[in-house]
Amino acid sequence: YEALHTFELQAPTRVIEWARGSRICVAGYGPSGGNEILQLLPPPTLQAKETQGLCPERDFKVECGGFSNRPVYSLKHVPDTSLLVTSGPPDSSLQVWQVSAEDSDVIKSVSAISTENGLGQPWAKIAATSARAPWILHGSRLNNVQITEVESKKNVYVAASRSSEELSDVAFLDCSTLLVCCAKGQLCLADTRQPQSPLEATTVPSAPCGLRWCMGVKHGPPGSDSSSQPVARLSSTGHLTLTDLRKVSEPLAWAKCSVSCPSSSAEFLSISWAPALEGCVAVSGFDGTVHVYETRSWDGSGKEAEPLFVHKGHAFGGLDGSEGPPVVTAHTWHPQKPRTLLSAASDGSLHIWDWVESRGSC
């Protein structure tokens, strides 16, 4: 490791979100009320643009916080605002939070966004943008995908679809284009300028039978062609696929994760692109590790890929009170530092780590 910082949370979290000024937001997902939502300030060594050598302050700092009366399964910071949006059981509604000013340490609930026929639906997957206005893309199934203006709660887009396929991920590609991934792995593209155009699920070409799938979208620089960015998908059986959105029917590459065992529930399954490294993805949710892969070495054979690096810190953190060892519940890349990642586990541990470049272009 180049560096490794650890922090013990009061309760396990399954969300890590970068907010204003490189702050980190996390939230608990316990079934009972009183789940904390915290905004953390990273250690000063990770905020400096250049290596500063030894630093006396090497721990996280809690800046502000609040409590949610429901589990938080997803949390997104609305860019260019002080608002957070969360979702979680028992329905597909959203909760809107205000991160207070510097003279206050409270994150307070300010409103809720209800959805039609949301009761009994799975929790909503969410994405945020402020390209045109503070918008939230949300939905739990293909037939209830919509975009809502956060402050007015007005629906600015409602997708047309008759399918009730459950969703695993949603994402803005740009201010007009959105992408959703179904739990069975199908991808759906939509243009907000064509609200009557139905969302049509494309199949996963030659996909091995996987229980569930998730996706990771690589965002290019502002103004770049969103459709030219590859989409990575990960199945609960450990299969990986790269897709060019301009030709979804033919995958760019297949590979297999070097995981110890498939994920039975895929509850914490996650794949994400490195924002400051070309062709690198991180994978977690199978056990107490995070694997980093270089996708440019993948081909169409579907053979097992060798990871560039494996973070095993959570696996040695002790038992989480259940029958097995901790499982990584979430991970995310640092937006500027190329090889720096954050990861959280079911035992309440939060790690920031930076690995030493040993081989490959990463």
Coordinates of C-alpha atoms in Angstrom, one line a residue:
Y1 CA 0.0 0.0 0.0
E2 CA 1.0 3.6 -0.6
A3 CA -1.4 4.5 2.2
L4 CA -4.2 3.0 4.2
H5 CA -6.6 4.8 6.6
T6 CA -9.3 3.1 8.6
F7 CA -12.3 4.4 10.5
E8 CA -14.9 2.5 12.5
L9 CA -18.4 3.6 12.0
Q10 CA -21.1 3.2 14.7
A11 CA -23.1 1.0 12.3
P12 CA -22.5 -0.7 8.9
T13 CA -23.0 1.4 5.8
R14 CA -23.7 0.4 2.2
V15 CA -23.3 3.8 0.6
I16 CA -20.3 6.0 0.0
E17 CA -20.8 9.3 -1.8
W18 CA -18.5 12.2 -2.6
A19 CA -20.1 15.5 -1.8
R20 CA -19.0 19.2 -1.8
G21 CA -15.3 19.9 -1.2
S22 CA -14.3 16.3 -1.3
R23 CA -16.5 15.4 1.7
I24 CA -17.7 11.8 2.1
C25 CA -21.3 10.9 2.9
V26 CA -22.2 7.6 4.5
A27 CA -25.4 6.2 6.0
G28 CA -26.6 3.2 7.9
Y29 CA -28.9 0.5 6.6
G30 CA -30.2 -1.2 9.7
P31 CA -33.9 -2.4 9.6
S32 CA -34.9 -0.3 12.6
G33 CA -35.0 3.5 12.8
G34 CA -32.2 5.8 13.9
N35 CA -29.8 5.1 10.9
E36 CA -27.1 7.8 10.9
I37 CA -26.3 9.9 7.9
L38 CA -22.9 11.4 8.3
Q39 CA -20.7 13.8 6.3
L40 CA -17.1 13.0 7.0
L41 CA -14.0 15.0 6.2
P42 CA -11.2 12.8 4.9
P43 CA -7.7 12.8 6.5
P44 CA -5.7 15.9 5.5
T45 CA -3.2 13.8 3.7
L46 CA -5.9 12.8 1.2
Q47 CA -7.1 16.3 0.7
A48 CA -3.7 17.7 -0.3
K49 CA -3.0 17.9 -4.0
E50 CA 0.6 16.9 -3.5
T51 CA 2.3 14.5 -1.0
Q52 CA 2.9 16.4 2.2
G53 CA 5.0 13.9 4.0
L54 CA 4.1 13.1 7.6
C55 CA 0.9 14.6 8.9
P56 CA -0.3 14.6 12.6
E57 CA -4.0 14.3 11.6
R58 CA -4.5 10.9 10.0
D59 CA -8.1 10.2 10.9
F60 CA -11.6 11.0 9.5
K61 CA -13.5 13.9 11.1
V62 CA -17.3 13.9 11.5
E63 CA -18.5 17.3 10.3
C64 CA -22.3 16.9 10.5
G65 CA -25.0 14.2 10.7
G66 CA -28.6 13.3 10.9
F67 CA -30.9 10.3 11.4
S68 CA -33.1 8.4 9.0
N69 CA -36.1 6.5 10.2
R70 CA -35.6 4.0 7.4
P71 CA -32.7 2.0 6.0
V72 CA -30.6 3.9 3.5
Y73 CA -29.7 1.7 0.6
S74 CA -28.8 4.5 -1.8
L75 CA -27.5 8.0 -1.3
K76 CA -26.7 10.7 -3.9
H77 CA -25.4 14.2 -3.5
V78 CA -27.2 16.6 -5.9
P79 CA -24.3 18.4 -7.7
D80 CA -23.9 22.2 -7.1
T81 CA -26.3 22.1 -4.1
S82 CA -26.3 21.2 -0.4
L83 CA -28.9 18.5 -0.9
L84 CA -28.7 14.8 -0.5
V85 CA -31.3 12.3 -1.8
T86 CA -31.7 8.8 -0.2
S87 CA -33.8 5.7 -0.9
G88 CA -34.4 2.4 0.8
P89 CA -37.1 0.0 2.0
P90 CA -40.0 -0.4 2.4
D91 CA -41.1 1.4 -0.8
S92 CA -39.8 3.3 -3.8
S93 CA -40.1 6.8 -2.3
L94 CA -37.2 9.2 -2.0
Q95 CA -36.1 11.3 1.0
V96 CA -34.5 14.8 0.5
W97 CA -32.0 16.1 3.0
Q98 CA -30.3 19.5 3.6
V99 CA -26.7 19.6 4.7
S100 CA -26.6 22.6 7.0
A101 CA -24.3 25.5 6.8
E102 CA -20.9 25.6 8.4
D103 CA -22.3 27.0 11.6
S104 CA -24.4 23.9 12.1
D105 CA -23.6 20.2 12.4
V106 CA -27.1 18.9 11.4
I107 CA -28.2 17.1 8.3
K108 CA -32.0 17.6 8.3
S109 CA -34.8 16.0 6.4
V110 CA -36.6 18.6 4.3
S111 CA -39.0 16.7 2.1
A112 CA -40.0 13.4 0.5
I113 CA -40.7 12.4 -3.1
S114 CA -43.5 9.9 -3.4
T115 CA -44.1 7.7 -6.4
E116 CA -47.3 6.5 -7.9
N117 CA -48.1 3.0 -6.8
G118 CA -44.8 3.0 -4.9
L119 CA -46.1 1.0 -1.9
G120 CA -44.8 -2.5 -2.0
Q121 CA -42.3 -1.7 -4.8
P122 CA -38.6 -2.4 -4.4
W123 CA -36.5 0.5 -3.2
A124 CA -35.6 3.0 -5.9
K125 CA -32.3 3.2 -7.7
I126 CA -31.2 6.8 -8.0
A127 CA -28.8 9.1 -9.9
A128 CA -28.4 12.9 -9.7
T129 CA -27.5 15.7 -12.1
S130 CA -27.6 19.5 -12.2
A131 CA -26.7 19.9 -15.9
R132 CA -30.1 21.7 -16.5
A133 CA -31.5 21.8 -13.0
P134 CA -31.3 19.7 -9.8
W135 CA -32.7 16.5 -11.2
I136 CA -33.1 13.0 -9.7
L137 CA -33.4 10.0 -12.0
H138 CA -35.2 7.2 -10.0
G139 CA -37.1 4.0 -10.4
S140 CA -37.4 0.5 -9.1
R141 CA -38.8 -1.1 -12.3
L142 CA -38.8 -0.3 -16.0
N143 CA -42.4 0.9 -15.9
N144 CA -41.8 3.5 -13.2
V145 CA -38.5 5.2 -14.3
Q146 CA -38.8 9.0 -14.1
I147 CA -36.9 12.2 -13.6
T148 CA -38.0 14.6 -10.8
E149 CA -36.9 18.2 -10.2
V150 CA -35.8 18.0 -6.6
E151 CA -37.0 21.3 -5.2
S152 CA -40.4 21.5 -6.9
K153 CA -41.0 17.7 -7.0
K154 CA -42.2 18.1 -10.5
N155 CA -41.9 15.2 -12.9
V156 CA -39.9 16.4 -15.9
Y157 CA -39.7 13.0 -17.6
V158 CA -41.6 9.7 -17.3
A159 CA -40.4 6.7 -19.3
A160 CA -42.9 4.7 -21.4
S161 CA -42.6 1.0 -20.8
R162 CA -45.0 -1.9 -20.1
S163 CA -42.2 -4.1 -18.7
S164 CA -42.1 -4.6 -14.9
E165 CA -38.5 -5.8 -14.9
E166 CA -36.7 -4.9 -11.7
L167 CA -33.8 -2.5 -11.9
S168 CA -30.3 -2.8 -10.5
D169 CA -28.8 0.6 -11.6
V170 CA -29.7 3.9 -13.2
A171 CA -27.4 6.6 -14.6
F172 CA -27.3 9.9 -16.5
L173 CA -25.0 9.7 -19.5
D174 CA -25.5 13.4 -20.1
C175 CA -28.3 16.0 -19.5
S176 CA -30.5 14.4 -22.1
T177 CA -29.6 10.7 -22.1
L178 CA -30.1 8.1 -19.4
L179 CA -29.2 4.4 -19.0
V180 CA -30.8 1.8 -16.8
C181 CA -29.7 -1.8 -16.1
C182 CA -32.2 -4.5 -15.2
A183 CA -31.5 -7.0 -12.5
K184 CA -31.3 -9.7 -15.2
G185 CA -28.6 -7.7 -17.1
Q186 CA -30.6 -6.0 -19.9
L187 CA -29.6 -2.4 -20.8
C188 CA -32.1 0.3 -21.7
L189 CA -31.2 3.7 -23.3
A190 CA -33.7 6.6 -23.2
D191 CA -33.7 10.2 -24.5
T192 CA -35.5 12.7 -22.3
R193 CA -36.3 14.7 -25.4
Q194 CA -38.5 11.8 -26.6
P195 CA -40.7 11.0 -23.6
Q196 CA -43.1 8.9 -25.6
S197 CA -40.3 6.6 -26.8
P198 CA -40.7 3.3 -24.9
L199 CA -37.8 1.8 -22.9
E200 CA -36.9 -1.4 -24.6
A201 CA -34.7 -3.9 -22.7
T202 CA -31.8 -5.3 -24.8
T203 CA -30.7 -8.8 -24.0
V204 CA -27.3 -9.8 -22.6
P205 CA -25.6 -11.4 -25.7
S206 CA -24.3 -14.9 -25.0
A207 CA -24.5 -14.2 -21.2
P208 CA -23.9 -17.1 -18.8
C209 CA -26.8 -17.7 -16.5
G210 CA -26.4 -15.2 -13.7
L211 CA -28.7 -14.6 -10.8
R212 CA -28.4 -10.8 -10.9
W213 CA -26.4 -8.1 -12.7
C214 CA -25.2 -4.6 -11.9
M215 CA -23.5 -2.0 -14.1
G216 CA -20.8 0.6 -14.0
V217 CA -20.8 3.6 -16.4
K218 CA -17.6 5.4 -17.3
H219 CA -18.2 9.2 -17.6
G220 CA -15.9 11.1 -20.0
P221 CA -14.9 14.7 -19.9
P222 CA -17.7 17.3 -20.2
G223 CA -18.9 17.6 -23.8
S224 CA -17.6 14.2 -24.9
D225 CA -19.9 11.7 -26.7
S226 CA -21.6 9.7 -23.9
S227 CA -22.3 6.7 -26.2
S228 CA -18.6 6.2 -26.8
Q229 CA -18.0 5.4 -23.2
P230 CA -18.0 1.6 -22.4
V231 CA -20.4 0.1 -19.9
A232 CA -19.2 -2.7 -17.6
R233 CA -21.6 -5.2 -16.2
L234 CA -21.0 -7.7 -13.4
S235 CA -23.1 -10.8 -12.6
S236 CA -23.6 -12.5 -9.3
T237 CA -21.7 -15.5 -10.7
G238 CA -18.7 -13.3 -11.3
H239 CA -18.9 -12.8 -15.1
L240 CA -17.9 -9.5 -16.5
T241 CA -18.8 -7.9 -19.8
L242 CA -17.9 -4.7 -21.6
T243 CA -20.5 -3.1 -23.9
D244 CA -20.3 -0.3 -26.5
L245 CA -23.7 1.5 -26.3
R246 CA -23.5 2.2 -30.1
K247 CA -23.7 -1.5 -30.7
V248 CA -25.2 -3.3 -27.7
S249 CA -25.8 -6.6 -29.5
E250 CA -22.1 -7.4 -29.7
P251 CA -20.1 -7.2 -26.4
L252 CA -16.6 -5.7 -26.6
A253 CA -15.1 -8.3 -24.2
W254 CA -15.9 -11.0 -21.7
A255 CA -14.0 -12.0 -18.6
K256 CA -14.5 -13.8 -15.2
C257 CA -13.8 -12.5 -11.8
S258 CA -11.4 -14.4 -9.6
V259 CA -13.8 -14.6 -6.7
S260 CA -13.9 -17.4 -4.1
C261 CA -17.6 -18.1 -4.5
P262 CA -20.6 -16.6 -6.4
S263 CA -22.8 -14.1 -4.5
S264 CA -26.0 -15.8 -3.4
S265 CA -28.0 -12.6 -3.0
A266 CA -26.1 -10.0 -5.0
E267 CA -27.2 -7.5 -2.3
F268 CA -23.9 -5.6 -2.3
L269 CA -22.7 -6.3 -5.8
S270 CA -20.8 -3.4 -7.3
I271 CA -18.6 -2.5 -10.3
S272 CA -17.2 1.0 -11.0
W273 CA -14.8 2.7 -13.4
A274 CA -11.7 4.6 -12.2
P275 CA -12.3 8.3 -13.1
A276 CA -8.6 9.1 -13.3
L277 CA -7.2 5.8 -14.8
E278 CA -7.7 4.5 -18.3
G279 CA -9.5 1.1 -18.5
C280 CA -9.5 0.2 -14.8
V281 CA -12.6 -1.1 -12.9
A282 CA -13.1 -2.1 -9.3
V283 CA -15.4 -5.0 -8.2
S284 CA -16.8 -5.9 -4.8
G285 CA -19.7 -7.5 -3.0
F286 CA -18.6 -11.2 -3.1
D287 CA -16.6 -11.3 0.1
G288 CA -14.4 -9.0 2.2
T289 CA -12.2 -7.9 -0.7
V290 CA -12.1 -5.3 -3.5
H291 CA -10.5 -6.4 -6.8
V292 CA -9.1 -3.9 -9.3
Y293 CA -8.9 -5.0 -13.0
E294 CA -7.5 -3.6 -16.2
T295 CA -10.2 -4.2 -18.8
R296 CA -7.9 -3.6 -21.8
S297 CA -6.5 -7.1 -21.3
W298 CA -9.9 -8.8 -21.6
D299 CA -10.9 -10.6 -24.8
G300 CA -13.9 -12.6 -26.0
S301 CA -12.8 -15.9 -24.4
G302 CA -14.4 -15.3 -21.0
K303 CA -11.4 -16.6 -19.2
E304 CA -10.6 -15.6 -15.6
A305 CA -9.0 -12.2 -15.4
E306 CA -6.0 -11.6 -13.1
P307 CA -6.6 -8.6 -10.8
L308 CA -4.1 -5.8 -10.7
F309 CA -4.6 -5.4 -7.0
V310 CA -6.8 -7.0 -4.2
H311 CA -7.6 -5.1 -1.1
K312 CA -8.1 -7.6 1.7
G313 CA -8.2 -5.2 4.7
H314 CA -11.8 -5.8 5.5
A315 CA -11.5 -9.6 5.4
F316 CA -9.1 -9.5 8.4
G317 CA -11.2 -7.0 10.4
G318 CA -12.9 -9.7 12.5
L319 CA -16.4 -11.1 12.4
D320 CA -19.4 -8.8 12.0
G321 CA -21.5 -10.7 14.5
S322 CA -23.0 -13.1 12.0
E323 CA -22.0 -16.5 10.9
G324 CA -19.3 -15.4 8.4
P325 CA -16.6 -12.8 8.0
P326 CA -17.3 -9.2 6.9
V327 CA -18.5 -8.5 3.3
V328 CA -17.6 -5.3 1.4
T329 CA -20.9 -3.4 1.1
A330 CA -19.7 -0.5 -1.0
H331 CA -16.7 1.1 -2.7
T332 CA -15.9 4.2 -4.7
W333 CA -12.9 5.8 -6.4
H334 CA -11.4 9.1 -5.3
P335 CA -12.4 11.6 -8.0
Q336 CA -8.9 13.0 -8.5
K337 CA -6.3 10.6 -7.0
P338 CA -5.9 7.8 -9.6
R339 CA -5.3 4.8 -7.4
T340 CA -7.2 5.8 -4.2
L341 CA -10.4 4.0 -3.3
L342 CA -12.8 4.0 -0.4
S343 CA -14.5 0.8 0.8
A344 CA -16.9 -0.1 3.6
A345 CA -17.9 -3.5 5.0
S346 CA -20.6 -5.1 7.0
D347 CA -18.6 -4.8 10.2
G348 CA -18.8 -1.0 10.2
S349 CA -15.2 -0.5 8.9
L350 CA -14.4 2.3 6.4
H351 CA -11.1 2.2 4.6
I352 CA -9.3 4.7 2.3
W353 CA -6.5 3.0 0.5
D354 CA -4.0 3.7 -2.2
W355 CA -2.0 0.8 -3.8
V356 CA 1.5 0.9 -5.2
E357 CA 1.7 0.6 -8.9
S358 CA 3.5 -2.6 -9.6
R359 CA 2.8 -3.6 -13.2
G360 CA 0.6 -2.7 -16.2
S361 CA -0.3 0.7 -17.5
C362 CA -2.5 1.4 -14.4

